[in-house]
CSV table of C-alpha atoms and ligand atoms in Angstrom, one decimal:
chain,number,residue,atom,x,y,z
A,139,MET,CA,79.6,89.9,100.7
A,140,ARG,CA,78.2,89.0,97.3
A,141,GLN,CA,79.6,85.8,96.0
A,142,THR,CA,79.9,87.2,92.5
A,143,LYS,CA,82.5,89.6,93.8
A,144,PHE,CA,84.1,87.3,96.3
A,145,PHE,CA,87.3,85.3,95.4
A,146,LEU,CA,86.1,81.9,96.4
A,147,LYS,CA,87.0,78.9,94.1
A,148,THR,CA,86.2,75.5,95.4
A,149,VAL,CA,88.2,72.8,93.8
A,150,LYS,CA,87.2,69.3,92.8
A,151,GLU,CA,90.3,67.5,94.1
A,152,SER,CA,92.9,68.4,96.6
A,153,PRO,CA,96.6,67.7,95.4
A,154,ALA,CA,97.5,64.0,95.1
A,155,ASP,CA,100.2,64.4,97.8
A,156,GLU,CA,97.9,65.8,100.3
A,157,THR,CA,96.7,63.2,102.7
A,158,ALA,CA,95.7,65.2,105.7
A,159,LEU,CA,91.9,65.3,106.2
A,160,ASN,CA,92.0,68.9,107.4
A,161,ALA,CA,94.0,70.2,104.5
A,162,ARG,CA,92.1,68.3,101.8
A,163,LEU,CA,88.8,69.7,103.1
A,164,LEU,CA,90.1,73.2,103.4
A,165,ILE,CA,91.7,73.2,100.0
A,166,ARG,CA,88.6,71.7,98.4
A,167,ALA,CA,86.5,74.2,100.0
A,168,GLY,CA,88.6,77.2,98.9
A,169,TYR,CA,90.0,78.2,102.3
A,170,ILE,CA,93.8,77.4,101.7
A,171,ASP,CA,96.2,76.6,98.8
A,172,LYS,CA,99.1,74.2,99.3
A,173,LEU,CA,102.5,75.7,98.1
A,174,MET,CA,104.7,72.8,99.3
A,175,ALA,CA,104.8,70.3,102.1
A,176,GLY,CA,104.1,72.2,105.3
A,177,ALA,CA,103.4,75.7,103.6
A,178,TYR,CA,100.0,76.8,102.9
A,179,SER,CA,98.4,80.2,101.6
A,180,TYR,CA,95.4,81.4,103.2
A,181,LEU,CA,92.7,82.6,100.6
A,182,PRO,CA,90.0,85.1,101.7
A,183,LEU,CA,87.7,82.6,103.4
A,184,GLY,CA,90.8,80.9,105.2
A,185,LEU,CA,92.3,84.1,106.4
A,186,LYS,CA,88.9,85.2,107.9
A,187,VAL,CA,88.9,82.0,110.0
A,188,LEU,CA,92.5,82.3,111.1
A,189,GLU,CA,92.0,86.0,112.1
A,190,LYS,CA,89.0,85.0,114.0
A,191,ILE,CA,91.0,82.5,115.9
A,192,LYS,CA,93.8,84.8,116.6
A,193,ASN,CA,91.3,87.5,117.8
A,194,VAL,CA,89.8,85.2,120.4
A,195,VAL,CA,93.4,84.5,121.5
A,196,ARG,CA,94.1,88.2,121.7
A,197,GLU,CA,91.1,88.9,123.7
A,198,GLU,CA,91.9,86.3,126.2
A,199,MET,CA,95.6,87.2,126.5
A,200,ASN,CA,94.7,90.9,127.0
A,201,ARG,CA,92.3,89.8,129.9
A,202,ILE,CA,95.3,88.2,131.7
A,203,ASP,CA,97.3,91.4,131.4
A,204,ALA,CA,99.6,90.3,128.7
A,205,GLN,CA,100.5,92.9,126.1
A,206,GLU,CA,101.0,92.3,122.4
A,207,ILE,CA,104.4,92.9,120.6
A,208,LEU,CA,106.0,91.6,117.5
A,209,MET,CA,109.5,90.6,117.1
A,210,PRO,CA,111.5,89.8,113.9
A,211,ALA,CA,111.4,86.2,112.4
A,212,LEU,CA,115.0,86.9,111.3
A,213,GLN,CA,117.6,86.4,114.1
A,214,PRO,CA,121.3,86.4,114.6
A,215,LYS,CA,123.3,83.4,115.7
A,216,SER,CA,125.1,85.3,118.5
A,217,LEU,CA,121.9,85.5,120.6
A,218,TRP,CA,121.3,81.8,120.3
A,219,ASP,CA,124.8,80.9,121.2
A,220,GLU,CA,124.3,82.4,124.6
A,221,THR,CA,121.9,79.5,125.6
A,222,GLY,CA,123.7,76.9,123.4
A,223,ARG,CA,120.5,76.5,121.3
A,224,TRP,CA,122.0,77.5,117.9
A,225,GLU,CA,123.8,74.1,117.9
A,226,GLU,CA,121.1,72.2,119.8
A,227,MET,CA,118.3,73.4,117.4
A,228,LYS,CA,120.2,73.2,114.2
A,229,ASP,CA,118.1,70.2,112.7
A,230,ILE,CA,114.8,72.2,113.4
A,231,MET,CA,115.8,75.8,112.9
A,232,PHE,CA,116.4,77.1,109.3
A,233,GLN,CA,119.9,78.5,109.5
A,234,PHE,CA,121.7,80.3,106.8
A,235,LYS,CA,124.2,83.0,105.7
A,236,GLY,CA,123.4,86.7,105.3
A,237,ARG,CA,125.4,89.2,103.3
A,238,GLY,CA,129.0,89.3,104.6
A,239,GLY,CA,128.8,85.8,105.8
A,240,SER,CA,126.8,86.6,109.1
A,241,ASP,CA,124.9,83.6,110.4
A,242,LEU,CA,121.3,84.0,110.6
A,243,GLY,CA,118.3,81.9,111.6
A,244,GLN,CA,114.5,82.0,111.3
A,245,GLY,CA,112.6,82.0,114.5
A,246,ALA,CA,111.5,78.6,115.5
A,247,THR,CA,110.5,80.1,119.0
A,248,HIS,CA,111.4,83.5,120.5
A,249,GLU,CA,112.8,83.0,124.0
A,250,GLU,CA,116.3,84.4,123.1
A,251,PRO,CA,115.1,87.6,121.4
A,252,ILE,CA,112.5,88.3,124.1
A,253,PHE,CA,115.1,88.0,126.9
A,254,ASP,CA,117.5,90.3,125.0
A,255,ILE,CA,114.8,92.9,125.0
A,256,MET,CA,114.0,92.5,128.7
A,257,ARG,CA,117.5,92.3,130.0
A,258,ARG,CA,118.1,95.7,128.7
A,259,ARG,CA,115.0,97.1,130.2
A,260,LEU,CA,114.2,95.3,133.6
A,261,LYS,CA,116.3,96.7,136.4
A,262,SER,CA,114.4,96.2,139.6
A,263,TYR,CA,111.9,94.0,141.1
A,264,LYS,CA,109.5,97.0,140.9
A,265,ASP,CA,109.5,96.5,137.1
A,266,LEU,CA,107.8,93.1,137.6
A,267,PRO,CA,105.7,91.3,136.7
A,268,VAL,CA,105.5,91.7,133.0
A,269,ALA,CA,104.0,89.6,130.4
A,270,VAL,CA,104.2,90.0,126.6
A,271,TYR,CA,103.1,88.0,123.7
A,272,GLN,CA,103.1,88.0,119.9
A,273,ILE,CA,101.2,86.3,117.1
A,274,GLN,CA,103.5,85.4,114.3
A,275,ASP,CA,104.7,82.9,111.9
A,276,LYS,CA,107.3,80.4,113.2
A,277,PHE,CA,109.6,78.3,110.9
A,278,ARG,CA,110.5,74.8,111.7
A,279,ASN,CA,112.2,72.3,109.5
A,280,GLU,CA,109.8,69.6,110.6
A,281,PRO,CA,110.7,66.1,109.4
A,282,ARG,CA,107.2,64.9,108.7
A,283,ALA,CA,105.1,67.8,107.4
A,284,LYS,CA,102.2,65.7,106.3
A,285,SER,CA,99.4,66.6,108.5
A,286,GLY,CA,98.1,69.7,106.7
A,287,LEU,CA,97.8,72.7,109.0
A,288,LEU,CA,98.5,70.4,112.1
A,289,ARG,CA,102.2,70.5,111.2
A,290,GLY,CA,103.5,73.3,109.1
A,291,ARG,CA,107.1,74.2,108.4
A,292,GLU,CA,105.8,77.7,108.4
A,293,PHE,CA,103.0,78.1,110.9
A,294,SER,CA,101.2,80.6,113.1
A,295,MET,CA,102.1,80.6,116.8
A,296,LYS,CA,101.0,82.8,119.7
A,297,ASP,CA,103.9,83.0,122.2
A,298,LEU,CA,103.6,84.5,125.6
A,299,TYR,CA,106.5,85.1,128.0
A,300,SER,CA,106.1,86.3,131.6
A,301,PHE,CA,108.7,87.6,133.9
A,302,HIS,CA,108.4,87.5,137.7
A,303,ALA,CA,110.3,88.7,140.9
A,304,THR,CA,109.3,85.5,142.9
A,305,ARG,CA,108.7,81.9,142.1
A,306,ASP,CA,105.2,82.1,143.8
A,307,ASP,CA,104.2,85.0,141.5
A,308,MET,CA,105.5,82.7,138.5
A,309,LEU,CA,103.4,79.8,139.6
A,310,ALA,CA,100.3,82.0,140.1
A,311,TYR,CA,100.6,83.4,136.6
A,312,TYR,CA,101.1,80.0,135.2
A,313,ASP,CA,97.8,79.0,136.7
A,314,ARG,CA,96.1,81.9,135.1
A,315,VAL,CA,97.4,81.1,131.8
A,316,LYS,CA,96.2,77.5,132.1
A,317,LEU,CA,92.7,78.7,132.9
A,318,SER,CA,93.0,81.3,130.0
A,319,TYR,CA,93.9,78.6,127.5
A,320,LEU,CA,90.9,76.4,128.6
A,321,THR,CA,88.7,79.4,128.0
A,322,ILE,CA,90.2,80.0,124.5
A,323,PHE,CA,89.7,76.4,123.5
A,324,GLU,CA,86.1,76.3,124.8
A,325,ARG,CA,85.3,79.6,123.0
A,326,LEU,CA,86.7,78.1,119.7
A,327,GLY,CA,84.4,75.1,120.0
A,328,LEU,CA,87.1,72.7,121.1
A,329,ASN,CA,87.3,70.4,124.0
A,330,ALA,CA,90.9,70.4,125.1
A,331,ILE,CA,92.3,68.7,128.2
A,332,ALA,CA,95.3,69.8,130.1
A,333,VAL,CA,97.9,67.0,130.0
A,334,GLU,CA,101.0,66.8,132.0
A,335,ALA,CA,104.1,66.5,129.8
A,336,SER,CA,107.8,66.9,130.0
A,337,GLY,CA,109.0,70.2,131.4
A,338,GLY,CA,111.6,70.4,128.7
A,339,ALA,CA,115.3,71.3,129.2
A,340,PHE,CA,114.6,74.1,131.6
A,341,SER,CA,112.4,72.6,134.2
A,342,GLU,CA,112.2,69.4,136.3
A,343,ASP,CA,108.5,70.0,136.8
A,344,TYR,CA,105.8,69.0,134.4
A,345,SER,CA,104.8,71.4,131.6
A,346,HIS,CA,101.1,71.3,130.5
A,347,GLU,CA,100.1,70.4,127.1
A,348,PHE,CA,96.5,71.1,125.9
A,349,GLN,CA,95.4,68.1,123.9
A,350,VAL,CA,92.3,67.7,121.6
A,351,LEU,CA,91.5,64.0,121.4
A,352,THR,CA,91.0,62.9,117.8
A,353,PRO,CA,92.1,59.8,115.9
A,354,ASN,CA,94.4,61.8,113.6
A,355,GLY,CA,96.5,63.2,116.5
A,356,GLU,CA,100.1,62.5,116.6
A,357,ASP,CA,100.4,62.2,120.4
A,358,ILE,CA,99.2,59.4,122.7
A,359,ILE,CA,97.5,60.5,125.9
A,360,PHE,CA,96.8,58.4,128.9
A,361,HIS,CA,93.7,60.0,130.7
A,362,CYS,CA,91.1,59.2,133.4
A,363,ASP,CA,87.6,60.6,133.9
A,364,CYS,CA,88.8,62.3,137.1
A,365,GLY,CA,90.7,64.7,135.1
A,366,TRP,CA,94.2,63.1,135.4
A,367,ALA,CA,96.1,63.0,132.1
A,368,GLN,CA,99.6,62.5,130.9
A,369,ASN,CA,101.5,62.3,127.7
A,370,LYS,CA,102.7,58.8,126.8
A,371,GLU,CA,106.2,60.2,126.5
A,372,ILE,CA,106.4,60.6,130.3
A,373,ALA,CA,103.7,58.4,131.7
A,374,LYS,CA,104.4,55.2,133.7
A,375,VAL,CA,101.0,53.8,133.1
A,376,LYS,CA,99.3,51.7,130.5
A,377,GLU,CA,95.8,51.4,129.1
A,378,GLY,CA,93.4,49.9,131.9
A,379,ASP,CA,95.7,50.7,134.6
A,380,LYS,CA,94.8,52.2,138.1
A,381,CYS,CA,94.6,55.9,137.8
A,382,PRO,CA,97.5,57.4,139.9
A,383,SER,CA,95.2,60.2,141.0
A,384,CYS,CA,91.7,58.7,141.9
A,385,GLY,CA,92.6,54.9,141.9
A,386,ALA,CA,89.9,53.9,139.5
A,387,GLU,CA,91.0,51.1,137.1
A,388,LYS,CA,90.2,52.8,133.9
A,389,ILE,CA,93.2,54.7,132.3
A,390,ARG,CA,92.3,55.2,128.7
A,391,ALA,CA,94.7,55.8,125.8
A,392,ASP,CA,93.7,58.1,123.0
A,393,LYS,CA,95.4,60.0,120.3
A,394,GLY,CA,95.6,63.7,120.6
A,395,VAL,CA,96.6,67.0,118.8
A,396,GLU,CA,98.7,69.3,121.0
A,397,VAL,CA,97.2,72.8,120.5
A,398,GLY,CA,99.0,74.4,123.3
A,399,ASN,CA,102.0,73.9,125.7
A,400,ILE,CA,102.9,76.1,128.7
A,401,PHE,CA,106.3,75.9,130.6
A,402,LYS,CA,107.7,77.1,133.9
A,403,LEU,CA,111.2,78.2,132.8
A,404,GLU,CA,112.1,79.0,136.5
A,405,GLN,CA,115.4,80.9,136.5
A,406,LYS,CA,117.5,78.8,134.2
A,407,TYR,CA,117.1,80.9,131.0
A,408,SER,CA,117.6,84.1,132.8
A,409,ALA,CA,120.7,83.0,134.5
A,410,ALA,CA,122.2,81.8,131.0
A,411,MET,CA,121.1,85.1,129.5
A,412,LYS,CA,122.0,87.4,132.5
A,413,LEU,CA,118.5,88.6,132.9
A,414,SER,CA,118.6,89.8,136.6
A,415,VAL,CA,116.9,92.4,138.6
A,416,THR,CA,117.6,93.9,142.0
A,417,ASP,CA,115.4,92.6,144.8
A,418,GLN,CA,114.1,94.6,148.0
A,419,ASN,CA,117.6,94.3,149.5
A,420,GLY,CA,119.4,95.7,146.4
A,421,LYS,CA,120.8,92.2,145.5
A,422,LEU,CA,120.8,91.0,141.9
A,423,THR,CA,118.6,87.9,141.2
A,424,PRO,CA,117.7,86.2,138.0
A,425,VAL,CA,114.1,86.7,137.3
A,426,TYR,CA,111.5,83.9,137.2
A,427,MET,CA,110.0,83.1,133.9
A,428,GLY,CA,107.2,81.3,132.1
A,429,CYS,CA,106.6,80.6,128.4
A,430,TYR,CA,103.4,79.7,126.9
A,431,GLY,CA,102.7,78.6,123.2
A,432,LEU,CA,99.6,78.1,121.3
A,433,GLY,CA,99.1,77.3,117.6
A,434,PRO,CA,96.3,79.3,115.7
A,435,SER,CA,97.0,77.6,112.3
A,436,ARG,CA,97.1,74.1,114.1
A,437,LEU,CA,93.8,75.0,115.8
A,438,MET,CA,92.2,75.8,112.4
A,439,GLY,CA,93.3,72.4,111.1
A,440,THR,CA,92.1,70.6,114.5
A,441,LEU,CA,88.7,72.4,114.2
A,442,VAL,CA,88.3,70.8,110.7
A,443,GLU,CA,89.4,67.4,112.0
A,444,ILE,CA,86.7,67.7,114.8
A,445,HIS,CA,83.9,69.5,113.0
A,446,HIS,CA,83.1,68.0,109.7
A,447,ASP,CA,80.7,65.5,108.0
A,448,ASP,CA,80.6,63.6,104.7
A,449,SER,CA,79.5,66.7,102.9
A,450,GLY,CA,82.1,69.1,104.2
A,451,ILE,CA,83.2,71.4,107.1
A,452,VAL,CA,80.8,72.3,109.9
A,453,TRP,CA,82.3,75.5,111.4
A,454,PRO,CA,81.4,76.5,115.0
A,455,ASP,CA,79.9,80.0,115.1
A,456,SER,CA,82.9,81.5,116.9
A,457,VAL,CA,85.3,81.0,113.9
A,458,ALA,CA,83.1,80.7,110.8
A,459,PRO,CA,84.2,83.1,108.2
A,460,PHE,CA,80.6,84.3,107.7
A,461,LYS,CA,77.7,83.5,109.9
A,462,ALA,CA,75.2,82.8,107.2
A,463,HIS,CA,75.1,81.7,103.6
A,464,LEU,CA,72.2,83.1,101.6
A,465,LEU,CA,71.5,81.1,98.5
A,466,LEU,CA,69.5,82.4,95.7
A,467,LEU,CA,68.2,79.4,93.9
A,468,SER,CA,66.3,81.0,90.9
A,469,GLN,CA,66.8,83.9,88.7
A,470,SER,CA,63.2,85.1,88.6
A,471,THR,CA,62.7,88.7,89.3
A,472,VAL,CA,60.4,88.3,92.2
A,473,THR,CA,62.6,85.6,94.0
A,474,LYS,CA,65.8,87.8,93.3
A,475,GLU,CA,64.1,90.7,94.9
A,476,ILE,CA,63.3,88.7,98.0
A,477,ALA,CA,66.9,87.5,98.4
A,478,ASP,CA,68.2,91.1,97.8
A,479,ASN,CA,65.9,92.2,100.7
A,480,ALA,CA,67.0,89.4,102.9
A,481,TYR,CA,70.6,90.3,102.1
A,482,ALA,CA,70.1,93.9,103.1
A,483,GLU,CA,68.2,93.1,106.2
A,484,LEU,CA,71.1,90.8,107.4
A,485,GLN,CA,73.7,93.5,106.5
A,486,LYS,CA,71.8,96.2,108.3
A,487,SER,CA,71.8,94.0,111.5
A,488,GLY,CA,75.5,93.4,111.2
A,489,VAL,CA,75.1,89.5,110.4
A,490,GLU,CA,78.1,88.4,108.4
A,491,VAL,CA,76.6,87.0,105.3
A,492,LEU,CA,77.9,85.4,102.2
A,493,TYR,CA,75.2,85.9,99.5
A,494,ASP,CA,75.5,83.4,96.7
A,495,ASP,CA,74.0,85.4,93.9
A,496,ARG,CA,75.7,83.5,91.1
A,497,PRO,CA,73.8,82.1,88.2
A,498,GLU,CA,74.8,78.4,89.1
A,499,SER,CA,72.5,75.4,89.3
A,500,PRO,CA,70.6,75.0,92.5
A,501,GLY,CA,72.4,71.6,93.1
A,502,ALA,CA,75.9,73.0,92.6
A,503,LYS,CA,75.1,75.8,95.0
A,504,LEU,CA,73.7,73.5,97.7
A,505,THR,CA,76.7,71.0,97.5
A,506,GLU,CA,79.1,73.9,97.7
A,507,ALA,CA,77.4,75.5,100.7
A,508,ASP,CA,77.7,72.2,102.6
A,509,LEU,CA,81.3,71.9,101.7
A,510,VAL,CA,82.2,75.5,102.8
A,511,GLY,CA,80.2,74.8,106.0
A,512,LEU,CA,78.8,78.3,107.3
A,513,PRO,CA,76.7,77.8,110.4
A,514,VAL,CA,73.4,79.0,108.9
A,515,ARG,CA,72.0,78.3,105.3
A,516,ILE,CA,69.2,80.4,104.1
A,517,ILE,CA,67.6,79.3,100.8
A,518,VAL,CA,65.5,81.7,98.6
A,519,SER,CA,63.6,79.8,95.8
A,520,ASP,CA,60.4,80.1,93.8
A,521,LYS,CA,58.8,77.4,95.9
A,522,ASN,CA,58.2,79.1,99.3
A,523,ASN,CA,55.6,81.9,98.6
A,524,GLY,CA,57.9,84.7,99.8
A,525,LEU,CA,59.2,82.7,102.7
A,526,LEU,CA,62.9,81.7,103.4
A,527,GLU,CA,64.2,78.2,104.1
A,528,TYR,CA,66.4,78.4,107.2
A,529,LYS,CA,68.7,75.6,108.3
A,530,ARG,CA,71.6,75.1,110.5
A,531,ARG,CA,74.6,73.4,109.0
A,532,SER,CA,74.8,71.1,112.0
A,533,SER,CA,71.1,70.0,112.0
A,534,ALA,CA,68.7,68.4,109.4
A,535,GLU,CA,65.7,70.6,110.5
A,536,ILE,CA,64.4,73.1,107.9
A,537,LYS,CA,62.3,76.0,109.0
A,538,LYS,CA,60.3,78.4,106.8
A,539,ILE,CA,60.5,81.8,108.0
A,540,ALA,CA,59.6,85.4,106.9
A,541,ILE,CA,62.3,88.0,106.4
A,542,LYS,CA,61.2,90.1,109.2
A,543,ASP,CA,62.0,87.1,111.5
A,544,LEU,CA,65.4,86.3,110.0
A,545,VAL,CA,67.7,88.3,112.3
A,546,SER,CA,66.0,87.2,115.4
A,547,GLU,CA,66.2,83.6,114.4
A,548,ILE,CA,70.0,83.8,113.7
A,549,ASN,CA,70.5,85.8,117.0
A,550,LYS,CA,68.9,83.0,119.0
A,551,ILE,CA,72.1,80.9,118.8
B,858,ATP,P1,105.0,69.1,118.5
B,858,ATP,O1,105.4,68.3,119.7
B,858,ATP,O2,103.6,68.8,117.9
B,858,ATP,O3,106.1,69.2,117.4
B,858,ATP,P2,106.1,71.2,120.0
B,858,ATP,O4,105.9,70.8,121.3
B,858,ATP,O5,107.4,71.3,119.4
B,858,ATP,O6,104.9,70.7,119.1
B,858,ATP,P3,105.8,74.0,120.9
B,858,ATP,O7,107.2,74.4,120.8
B,858,ATP,O8,105.3,73.6,122.3
B,858,ATP,O9,105.5,72.8,120.0
B,858,ATP,O10,104.9,75.1,120.3
B,858,ATP,C1,103.7,75.6,120.8
B,858,ATP,C2,102.5,75.4,120.0
B,858,ATP,O11,102.7,75.7,118.7
B,858,ATP,C3,102.2,73.9,120.0
B,858,ATP,O12,101.4,73.6,121.0
B,858,ATP,C4,101.2,73.9,118.7
B,858,ATP,O13,100.0,74.5,118.9
B,858,ATP,C5,102.0,74.9,117.9
B,858,ATP,N1,102.8,74.2,116.9
B,858,ATP,C6,104.1,73.7,117.2
B,858,ATP,N2,104.7,73.2,116.1
B,858,ATP,C7,103.8,73.3,115.0
B,858,ATP,C8,103.8,73.1,113.7
B,858,ATP,N3,104.9,72.4,113.1
B,858,ATP,N4,102.8,73.3,112.9
B,858,ATP,C9,101.7,74.0,113.4
B,858,ATP,N5,101.6,74.4,114.8
B,858,ATP,C10,102.6,73.9,115.5
B,859,MG,MG1,104.9,71.3,122.8
């Protein structure tokens, strides 16, 4: 993509009321725009990143036999009354009247609508197991929407729901999802740990949160090198205590961002919503269920919190909007021709490249490229006798290479 044709406008200052590091950097670098607290637009660069995150999530969901669906964000009160959650969630759920006075809400989560779909379709244990997920914007009237993409009032969530004939099958699938989540976070370039947390209203057992440790996180996590970790909300230890799992005296406390949360719902929801199937003996039994959330937009914010330096964002390869930033630093005919050739070569090889062919000053282009943070920077200037200057955003080393070696150099990583 030629930058002269691409809608990318970096801005000098993020809005005065924006205090979150992730949003300030993403706004300045031209990825997102702030509409109001907790509501952001994704501009072309930002949408590319969000879509890459979603696609990694999709690939891993499909790998664990989950199928993608899409439910409406708009929902009737009657469904939520069945579980009592219309009242319970009225502070967090946006609720309002439709035409004719009907009560409507915007989905803060989607257990009720998915159960309604399933109870009209699942009849026998032979219909199970089944797992479906969607990637959709959720709406929550969050009291503190001050953390940029980490806490939106409208935000992207992947929510997966699984339905099983037996508890053992539910538990086995829960473990598969847990592994799948760890794979997703690793692929995205994040080190997330599985942390025991409250099971919520529907299970006495723990749930697992996936936490990325970072000073700007809102949760406090107690954890040990042996892998044991619990959210402070339920933990009965403090910093320096003996680890309840391995016995070593080194429990640490760190702040974390919750990027995913998985729950065993057992049979409680299905009993409330009459989601039953006949078992092998023809007897009606409520199905066992699990629900599993993960936040693509919060992940995008977390990635920026973790991967940046004083000059800007440093995207991991897996989510960068383009792999390479090709910078033309002179307008001389010869140099321009070299840059055009390099661009053609990269395009031919399927390397995603943003070609800064604008007539801006070299200084401005270099500063902006660092801010935008693509993994590879390639400079074409009058100084290099036909060679290109090749640099990784995450390293200081500059290599001079010929166009013919460019693609193999990029593919080394
Ligand atoms: P939190 O405790 O941070 O408010 P939660 O426990 O209410 O989150 P869940 O209902 O478990 O969140 O949602 C599943 C996932 O959706 C979370 O793990 C997170 O990745 C994402 N998520 C939840 N709320 C938000 C939000 N306000 N903005 C962005 N992402 C969110
Ligand atoms: Mg949660």
